[in-house]
Short mmCIF file of C-alpha atoms in Angstrom, two decimals:
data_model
loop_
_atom_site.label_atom_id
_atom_site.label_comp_id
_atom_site.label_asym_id
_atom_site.label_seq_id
_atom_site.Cartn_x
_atom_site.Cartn_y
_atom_site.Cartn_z
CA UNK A 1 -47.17 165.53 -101.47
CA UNK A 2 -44.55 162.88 -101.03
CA UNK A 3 -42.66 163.78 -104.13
CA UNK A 4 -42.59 167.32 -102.40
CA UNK A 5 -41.49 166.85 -99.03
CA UNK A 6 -38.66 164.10 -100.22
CA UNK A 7 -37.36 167.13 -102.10
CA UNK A 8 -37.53 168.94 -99.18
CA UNK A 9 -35.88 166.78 -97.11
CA UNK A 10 -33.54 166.60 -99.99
CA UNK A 11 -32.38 170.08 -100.14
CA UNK A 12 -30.53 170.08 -96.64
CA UNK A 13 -29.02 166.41 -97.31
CA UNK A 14 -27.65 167.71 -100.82
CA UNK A 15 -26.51 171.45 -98.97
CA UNK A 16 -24.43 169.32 -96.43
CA UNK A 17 -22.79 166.95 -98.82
CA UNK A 18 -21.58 169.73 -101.29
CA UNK A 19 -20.61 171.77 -98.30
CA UNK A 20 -18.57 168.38 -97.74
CA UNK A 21 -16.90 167.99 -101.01
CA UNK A 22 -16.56 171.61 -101.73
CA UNK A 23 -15.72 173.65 -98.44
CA UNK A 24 -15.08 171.26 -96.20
CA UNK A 25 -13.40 174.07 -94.41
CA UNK A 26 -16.46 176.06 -93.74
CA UNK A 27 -18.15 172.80 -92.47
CA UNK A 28 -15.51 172.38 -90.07
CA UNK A 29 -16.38 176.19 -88.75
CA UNK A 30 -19.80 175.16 -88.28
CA UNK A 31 -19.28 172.03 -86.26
CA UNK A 32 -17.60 174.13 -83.95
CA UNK A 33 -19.86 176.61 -84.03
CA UNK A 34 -22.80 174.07 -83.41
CA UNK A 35 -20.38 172.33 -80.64
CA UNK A 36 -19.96 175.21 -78.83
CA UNK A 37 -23.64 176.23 -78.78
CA UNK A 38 -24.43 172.25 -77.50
CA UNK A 39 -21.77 173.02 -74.64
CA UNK A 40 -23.67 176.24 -73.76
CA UNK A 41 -20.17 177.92 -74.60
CA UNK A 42 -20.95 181.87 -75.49
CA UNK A 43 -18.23 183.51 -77.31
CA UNK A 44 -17.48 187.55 -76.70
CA UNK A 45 -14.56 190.10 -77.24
CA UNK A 46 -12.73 191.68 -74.21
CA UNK A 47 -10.42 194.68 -75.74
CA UNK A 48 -7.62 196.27 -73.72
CA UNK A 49 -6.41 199.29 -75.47
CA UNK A 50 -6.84 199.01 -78.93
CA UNK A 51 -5.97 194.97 -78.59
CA UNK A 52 -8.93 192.73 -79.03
CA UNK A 53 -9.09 188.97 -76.86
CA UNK A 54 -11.63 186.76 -78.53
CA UNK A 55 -12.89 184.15 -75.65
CA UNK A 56 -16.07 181.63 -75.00
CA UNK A 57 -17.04 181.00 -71.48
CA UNK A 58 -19.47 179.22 -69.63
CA UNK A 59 -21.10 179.86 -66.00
CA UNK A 60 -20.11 182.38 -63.99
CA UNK A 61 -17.51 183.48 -60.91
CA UNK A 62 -19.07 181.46 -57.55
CA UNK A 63 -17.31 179.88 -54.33
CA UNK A 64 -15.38 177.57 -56.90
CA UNK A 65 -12.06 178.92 -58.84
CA UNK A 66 -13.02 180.13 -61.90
CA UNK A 67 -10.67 178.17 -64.51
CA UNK A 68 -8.81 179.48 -67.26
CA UNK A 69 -7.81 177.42 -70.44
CA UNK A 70 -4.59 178.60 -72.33
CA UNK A 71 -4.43 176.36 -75.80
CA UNK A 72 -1.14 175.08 -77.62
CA UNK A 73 0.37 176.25 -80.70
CA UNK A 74 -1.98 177.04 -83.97
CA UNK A 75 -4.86 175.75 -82.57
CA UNK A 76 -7.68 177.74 -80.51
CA UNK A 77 -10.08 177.90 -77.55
CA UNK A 78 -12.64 175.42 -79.17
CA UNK A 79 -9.82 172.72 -79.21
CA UNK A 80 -11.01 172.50 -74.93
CA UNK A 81 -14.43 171.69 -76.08
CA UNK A 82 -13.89 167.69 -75.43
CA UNK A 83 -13.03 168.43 -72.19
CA UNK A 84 -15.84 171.11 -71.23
CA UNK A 85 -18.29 168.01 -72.35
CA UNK A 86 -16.79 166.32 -69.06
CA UNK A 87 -16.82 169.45 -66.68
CA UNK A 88 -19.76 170.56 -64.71
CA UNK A 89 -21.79 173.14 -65.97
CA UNK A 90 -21.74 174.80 -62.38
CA UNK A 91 -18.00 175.59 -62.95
CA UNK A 92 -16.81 179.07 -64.27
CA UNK A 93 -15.03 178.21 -67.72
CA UNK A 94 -12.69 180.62 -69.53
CA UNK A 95 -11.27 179.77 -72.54
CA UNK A 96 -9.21 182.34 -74.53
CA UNK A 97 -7.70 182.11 -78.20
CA UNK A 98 -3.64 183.27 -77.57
CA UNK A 99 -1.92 186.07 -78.54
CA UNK A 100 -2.26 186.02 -82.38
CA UNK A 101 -4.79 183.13 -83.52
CA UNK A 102 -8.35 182.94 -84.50
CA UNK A 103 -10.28 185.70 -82.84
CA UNK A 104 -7.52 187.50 -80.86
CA UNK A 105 -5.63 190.79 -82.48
CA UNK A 106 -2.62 189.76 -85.07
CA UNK A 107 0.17 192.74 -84.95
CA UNK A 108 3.63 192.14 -86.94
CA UNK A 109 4.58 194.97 -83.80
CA UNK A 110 3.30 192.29 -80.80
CA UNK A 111 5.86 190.30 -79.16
CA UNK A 112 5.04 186.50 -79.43
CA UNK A 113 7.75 185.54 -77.08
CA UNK A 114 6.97 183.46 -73.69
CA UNK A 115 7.28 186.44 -71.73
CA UNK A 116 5.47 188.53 -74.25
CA UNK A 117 2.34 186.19 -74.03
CA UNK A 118 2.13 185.82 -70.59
CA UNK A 119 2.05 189.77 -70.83
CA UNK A 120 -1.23 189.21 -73.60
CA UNK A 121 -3.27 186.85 -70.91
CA UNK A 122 -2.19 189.38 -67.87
CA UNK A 123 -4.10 192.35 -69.94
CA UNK A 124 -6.92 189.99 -70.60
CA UNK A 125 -7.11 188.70 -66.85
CA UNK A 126 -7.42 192.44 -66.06
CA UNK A 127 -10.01 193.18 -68.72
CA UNK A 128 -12.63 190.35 -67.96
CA UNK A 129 -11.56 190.77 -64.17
CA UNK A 130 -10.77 187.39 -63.65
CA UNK A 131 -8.12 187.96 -60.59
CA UNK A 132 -11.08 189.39 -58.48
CA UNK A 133 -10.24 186.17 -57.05
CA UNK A 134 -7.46 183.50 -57.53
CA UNK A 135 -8.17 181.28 -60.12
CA UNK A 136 -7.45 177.79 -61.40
CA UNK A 137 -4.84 177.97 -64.62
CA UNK A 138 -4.39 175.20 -66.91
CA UNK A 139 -2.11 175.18 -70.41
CA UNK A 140 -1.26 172.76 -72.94
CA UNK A 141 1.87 172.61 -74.64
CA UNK A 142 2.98 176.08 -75.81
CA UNK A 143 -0.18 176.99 -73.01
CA UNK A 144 1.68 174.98 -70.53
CA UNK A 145 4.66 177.01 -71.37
CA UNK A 146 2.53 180.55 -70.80
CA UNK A 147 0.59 178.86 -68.30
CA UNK A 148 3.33 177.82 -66.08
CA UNK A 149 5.30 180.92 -66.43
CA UNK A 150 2.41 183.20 -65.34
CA UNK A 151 1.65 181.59 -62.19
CA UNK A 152 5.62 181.70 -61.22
CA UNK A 153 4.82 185.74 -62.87
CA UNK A 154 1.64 186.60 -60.76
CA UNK A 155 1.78 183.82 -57.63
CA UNK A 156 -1.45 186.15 -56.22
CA UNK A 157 -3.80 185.64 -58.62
CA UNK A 158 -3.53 181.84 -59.22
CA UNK A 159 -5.16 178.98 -56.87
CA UNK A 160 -4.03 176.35 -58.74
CA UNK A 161 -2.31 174.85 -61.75
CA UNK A 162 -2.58 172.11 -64.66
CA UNK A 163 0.09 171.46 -67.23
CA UNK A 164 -0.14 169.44 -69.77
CA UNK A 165 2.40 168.14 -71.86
CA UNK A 166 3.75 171.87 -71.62
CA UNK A 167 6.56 173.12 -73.58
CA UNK A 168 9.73 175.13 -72.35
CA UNK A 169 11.84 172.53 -70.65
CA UNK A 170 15.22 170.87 -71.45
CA UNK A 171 14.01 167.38 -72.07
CA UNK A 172 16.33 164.81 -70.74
CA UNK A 173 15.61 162.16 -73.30
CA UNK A 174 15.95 163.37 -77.15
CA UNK A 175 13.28 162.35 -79.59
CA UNK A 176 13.46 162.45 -83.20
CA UNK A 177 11.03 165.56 -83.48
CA UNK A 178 13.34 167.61 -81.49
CA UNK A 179 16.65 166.57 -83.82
CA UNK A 180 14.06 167.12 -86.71
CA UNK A 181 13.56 170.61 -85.83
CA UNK A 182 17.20 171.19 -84.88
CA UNK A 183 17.93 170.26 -88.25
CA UNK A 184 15.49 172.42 -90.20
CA UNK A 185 16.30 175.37 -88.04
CA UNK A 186 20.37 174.61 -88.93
CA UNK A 187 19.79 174.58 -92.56
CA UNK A 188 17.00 177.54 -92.58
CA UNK A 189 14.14 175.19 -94.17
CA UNK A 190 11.02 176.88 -91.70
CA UNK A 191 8.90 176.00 -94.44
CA UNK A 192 8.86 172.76 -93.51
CA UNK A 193 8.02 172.24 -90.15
CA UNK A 194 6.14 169.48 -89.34
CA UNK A 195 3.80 171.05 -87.02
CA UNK A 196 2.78 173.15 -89.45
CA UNK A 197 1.25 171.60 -92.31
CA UNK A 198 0.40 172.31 -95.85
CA UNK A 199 -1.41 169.67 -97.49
CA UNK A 200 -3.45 166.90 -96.38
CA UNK A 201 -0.64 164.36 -96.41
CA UNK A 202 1.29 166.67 -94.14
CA UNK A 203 -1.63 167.15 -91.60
CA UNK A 204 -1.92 163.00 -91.71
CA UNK A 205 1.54 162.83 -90.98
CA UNK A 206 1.02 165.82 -88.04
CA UNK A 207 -1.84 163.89 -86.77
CA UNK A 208 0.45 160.57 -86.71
CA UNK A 209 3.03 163.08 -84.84
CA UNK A 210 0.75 164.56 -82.15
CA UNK A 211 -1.40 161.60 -81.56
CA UNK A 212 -1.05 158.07 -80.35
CA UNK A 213 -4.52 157.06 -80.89
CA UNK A 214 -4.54 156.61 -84.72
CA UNK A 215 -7.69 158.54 -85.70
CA UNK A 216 -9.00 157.95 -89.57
CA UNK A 217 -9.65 161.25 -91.02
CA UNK A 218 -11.17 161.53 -94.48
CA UNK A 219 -9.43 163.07 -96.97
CA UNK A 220 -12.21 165.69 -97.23
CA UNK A 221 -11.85 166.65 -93.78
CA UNK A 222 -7.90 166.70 -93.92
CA UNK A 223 -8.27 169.05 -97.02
CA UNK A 224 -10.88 171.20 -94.81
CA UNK A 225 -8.26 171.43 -91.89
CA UNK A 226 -5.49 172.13 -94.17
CA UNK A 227 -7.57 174.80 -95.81
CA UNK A 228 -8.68 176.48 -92.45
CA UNK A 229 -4.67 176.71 -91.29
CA UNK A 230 -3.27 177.88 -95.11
CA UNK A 231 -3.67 181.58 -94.61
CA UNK A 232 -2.35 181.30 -91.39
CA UNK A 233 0.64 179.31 -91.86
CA UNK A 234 3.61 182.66 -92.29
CA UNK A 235 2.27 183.67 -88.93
CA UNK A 236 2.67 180.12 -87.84
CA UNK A 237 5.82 180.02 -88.85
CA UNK A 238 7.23 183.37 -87.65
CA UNK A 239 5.29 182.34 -83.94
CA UNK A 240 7.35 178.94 -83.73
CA UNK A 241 10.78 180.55 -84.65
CA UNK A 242 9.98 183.08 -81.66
CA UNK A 243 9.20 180.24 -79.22
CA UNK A 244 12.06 177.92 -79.83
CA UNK A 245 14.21 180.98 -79.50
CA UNK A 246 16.69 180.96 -76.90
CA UNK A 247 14.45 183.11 -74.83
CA UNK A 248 12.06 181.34 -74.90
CA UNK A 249 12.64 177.92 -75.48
CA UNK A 250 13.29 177.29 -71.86
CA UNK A 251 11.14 179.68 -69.96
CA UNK A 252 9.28 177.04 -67.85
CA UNK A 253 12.70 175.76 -66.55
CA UNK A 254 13.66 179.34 -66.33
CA UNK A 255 10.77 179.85 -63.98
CA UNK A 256 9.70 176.57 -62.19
CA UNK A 257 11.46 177.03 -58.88
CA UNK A 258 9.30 180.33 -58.41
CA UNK A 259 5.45 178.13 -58.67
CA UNK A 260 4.11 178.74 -55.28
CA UNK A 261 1.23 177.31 -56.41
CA UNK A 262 -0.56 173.75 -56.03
CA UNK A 263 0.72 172.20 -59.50
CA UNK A 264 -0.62 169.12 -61.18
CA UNK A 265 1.44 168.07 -64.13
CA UNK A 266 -0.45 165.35 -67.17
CA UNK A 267 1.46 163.61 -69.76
CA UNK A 268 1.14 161.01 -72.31
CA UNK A 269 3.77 158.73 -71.69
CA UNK A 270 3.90 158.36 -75.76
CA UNK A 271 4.35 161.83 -76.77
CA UNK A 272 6.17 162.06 -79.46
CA UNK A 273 6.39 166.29 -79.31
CA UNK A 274 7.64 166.31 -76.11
CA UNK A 275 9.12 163.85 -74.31
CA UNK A 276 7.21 162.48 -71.31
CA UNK A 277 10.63 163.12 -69.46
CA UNK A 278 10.06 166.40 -69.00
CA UNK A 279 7.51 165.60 -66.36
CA UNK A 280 10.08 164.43 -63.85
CA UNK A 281 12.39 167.72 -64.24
CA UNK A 282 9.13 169.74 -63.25
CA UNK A 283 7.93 167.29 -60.48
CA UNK A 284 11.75 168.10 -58.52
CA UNK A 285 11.40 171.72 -58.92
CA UNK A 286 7.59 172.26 -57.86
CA UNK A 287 7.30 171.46 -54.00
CA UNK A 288 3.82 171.10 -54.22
CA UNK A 289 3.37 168.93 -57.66
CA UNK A 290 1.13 165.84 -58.37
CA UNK A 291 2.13 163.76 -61.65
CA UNK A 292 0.02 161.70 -63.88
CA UNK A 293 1.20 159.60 -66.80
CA UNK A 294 -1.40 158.81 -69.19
CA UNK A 295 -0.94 155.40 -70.93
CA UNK A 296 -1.56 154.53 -74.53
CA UNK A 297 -1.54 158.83 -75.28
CA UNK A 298 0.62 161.31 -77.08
CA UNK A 299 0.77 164.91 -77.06
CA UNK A 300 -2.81 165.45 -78.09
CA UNK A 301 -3.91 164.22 -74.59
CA UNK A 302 -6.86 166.59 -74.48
CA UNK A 303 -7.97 165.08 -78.30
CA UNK A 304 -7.37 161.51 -77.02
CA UNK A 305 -8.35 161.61 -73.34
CA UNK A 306 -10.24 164.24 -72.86
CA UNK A 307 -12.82 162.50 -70.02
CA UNK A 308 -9.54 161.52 -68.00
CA UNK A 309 -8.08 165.25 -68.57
CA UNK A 310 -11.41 166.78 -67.08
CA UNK A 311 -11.53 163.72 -64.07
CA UNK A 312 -8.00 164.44 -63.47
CA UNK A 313 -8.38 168.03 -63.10
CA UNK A 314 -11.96 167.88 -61.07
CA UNK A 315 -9.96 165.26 -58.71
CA UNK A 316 -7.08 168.15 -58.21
CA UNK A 317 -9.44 170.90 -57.83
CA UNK A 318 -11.30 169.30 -54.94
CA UNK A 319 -7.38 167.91 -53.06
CA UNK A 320 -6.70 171.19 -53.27
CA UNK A 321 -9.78 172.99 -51.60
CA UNK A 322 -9.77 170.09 -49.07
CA UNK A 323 -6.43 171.03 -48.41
CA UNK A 324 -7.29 174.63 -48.05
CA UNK A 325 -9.86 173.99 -45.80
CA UNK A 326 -8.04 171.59 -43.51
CA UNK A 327 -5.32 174.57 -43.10
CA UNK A 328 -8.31 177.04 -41.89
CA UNK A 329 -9.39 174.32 -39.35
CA UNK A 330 -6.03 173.69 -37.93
#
């Protein structure tokens, strides 16, 4: 009886570390998938013509602002998950995968500009009837880009609004990613942006880029990631050459003076992506704007500090309905 039930116990042991060693890609799938099903996240399909937005969510519309989560380049809705962990379950929690990655439609026709995106997230506001109400937006890098040019886009439908480290500004201060990619783009080398890697000592060297916090990754599970973002990497790279087009590369600037709404801006002060500086050229265009610097973080500020992301945000959320309320009593 022993000999049997060690083998049992044996079988799952054995199926996880060969999943490990040989597709660690699918056991990355499956921690999200088990992740997501901890956080009580549900995932479903909202289709607007025949285009198809793949979202999770969580709760459901009440006498809070529903909130919306726009992700960053390449990456997709489950990359909010740390920060779900740290919002209350009470909340209504949207997030969507962008125009083009993971569940969402893929079209060589769509147009992956700025402008073209915040187009995308309008149709799927509409679908899942999300503006019933004005909601709470919040985007992270290429998100804070959409996100930010939306609400100056749709002022009615948004409450509120979080940024994070967004792109789409004219940084004051240079960094060496920025001349990097200036380069690349001069001398037509796409396939070697660093943002979008292809083997697992270029995704430990995107890591080191995006991240202050230096997180050890086993080679295994840098091979997995690689693996997942491989099939995806032309679209990747036809994506980033549409959003550091001139059109696009500054369409936060472009629209910042026309944010009515409340706007709370986070940034690691060590982001190496995009420069921290770019908080001060949105914090003297927004009248209503609330900064936070985020010490010892990078770009990956929802990766690295996600509890202080979701503190930060509950904190604005509740300034903001006090203020409301205040205005209705005076």
């Amino acid at each position: 009886m022993f000999v049997i039930a060690g083998g049992t116990l044996a079988i799952p042991i054995l199926a996880f570390v060969a999943s490990f060693l040989l597709w660690p890609s699918a056991l990355i799938k499956i921690y999200y998938w088990y992740w997501r099903r901890a956080l009580g996240m549900q995932v479903r399909y909202a289709n607007y013509d025949d285009y198809r937005f793949c979202f999770s969510y969580r709760g459901r519309p009440g006498f809070r602002p529903s909130i919306l989560m726009l992700h960053g380049f390449s990456a997709h809705k489950d990359m909010w998950l740390s920060v779900v962990k740290f919002l209350p379950k009470n909340l209504h929690l949207v997030c969507v995968d962008m125009p083009g990655h993971e569940g969402t439609t893929r079209s060589s026709l769509d147009d992956y500009s700025i402008n073209g995106q915040v187009k995308r997230i309008h149709q799927f506001v509409e679908c899942i009837k999300l503006n019933r109400k004005p909601f709470h937006l919040i985007g992270n890098s290429m998100g804070g880009n959409v996100a930010g040019v939306y609400a100056a886009q749709y002022p009615a439908e948004i409450c509120s609004l979080s940024l994070v480290c967004p792109a789409g500004l004219p940084y004051p201060t240079d960094n060496k990613f920025l001349k990097r990619l200036r380069e690349l783009k001069e001398s037509e080398r796409i396939e070697r942006i660093p943002l979008i890697p292809s083997t697992p000592e270029e995704m430990a060297d995107m890591l080191k880029l995006c991240s202050y916090v230096r997180f050890k990754v086993p080679q295994q599970i840098l091979q997995g990631l690689v693996d997942v973002r491989i099939p995806h990497n032309e679209f990747y790279r036809k994506l980033f050459l549409e959003i550091t087009d001139e059109k696009s590369r500054h369409a936060l600037h472009e629209n910042m003076s026309k944010i009515k709404a409340p706007t709370q801006i986070i940034w690691g002060k060590q982001d190496q992506v995009l420069d921290v500086s770019g908080a001060d050229v949105l914090a003297k265009s927004i009248s209503d704007c609330q900064v936070h610097i985020l010490e010892n973080c990078g770009h990956s500020v929802i990766v690295e500090r996600p509890r202080k992301t979701a503190k930060l945000v509950l904190e604005f959320l509740a300034l903001v309905h006090n203020t409301e309320n205040n205005k209705k009593l005076a």
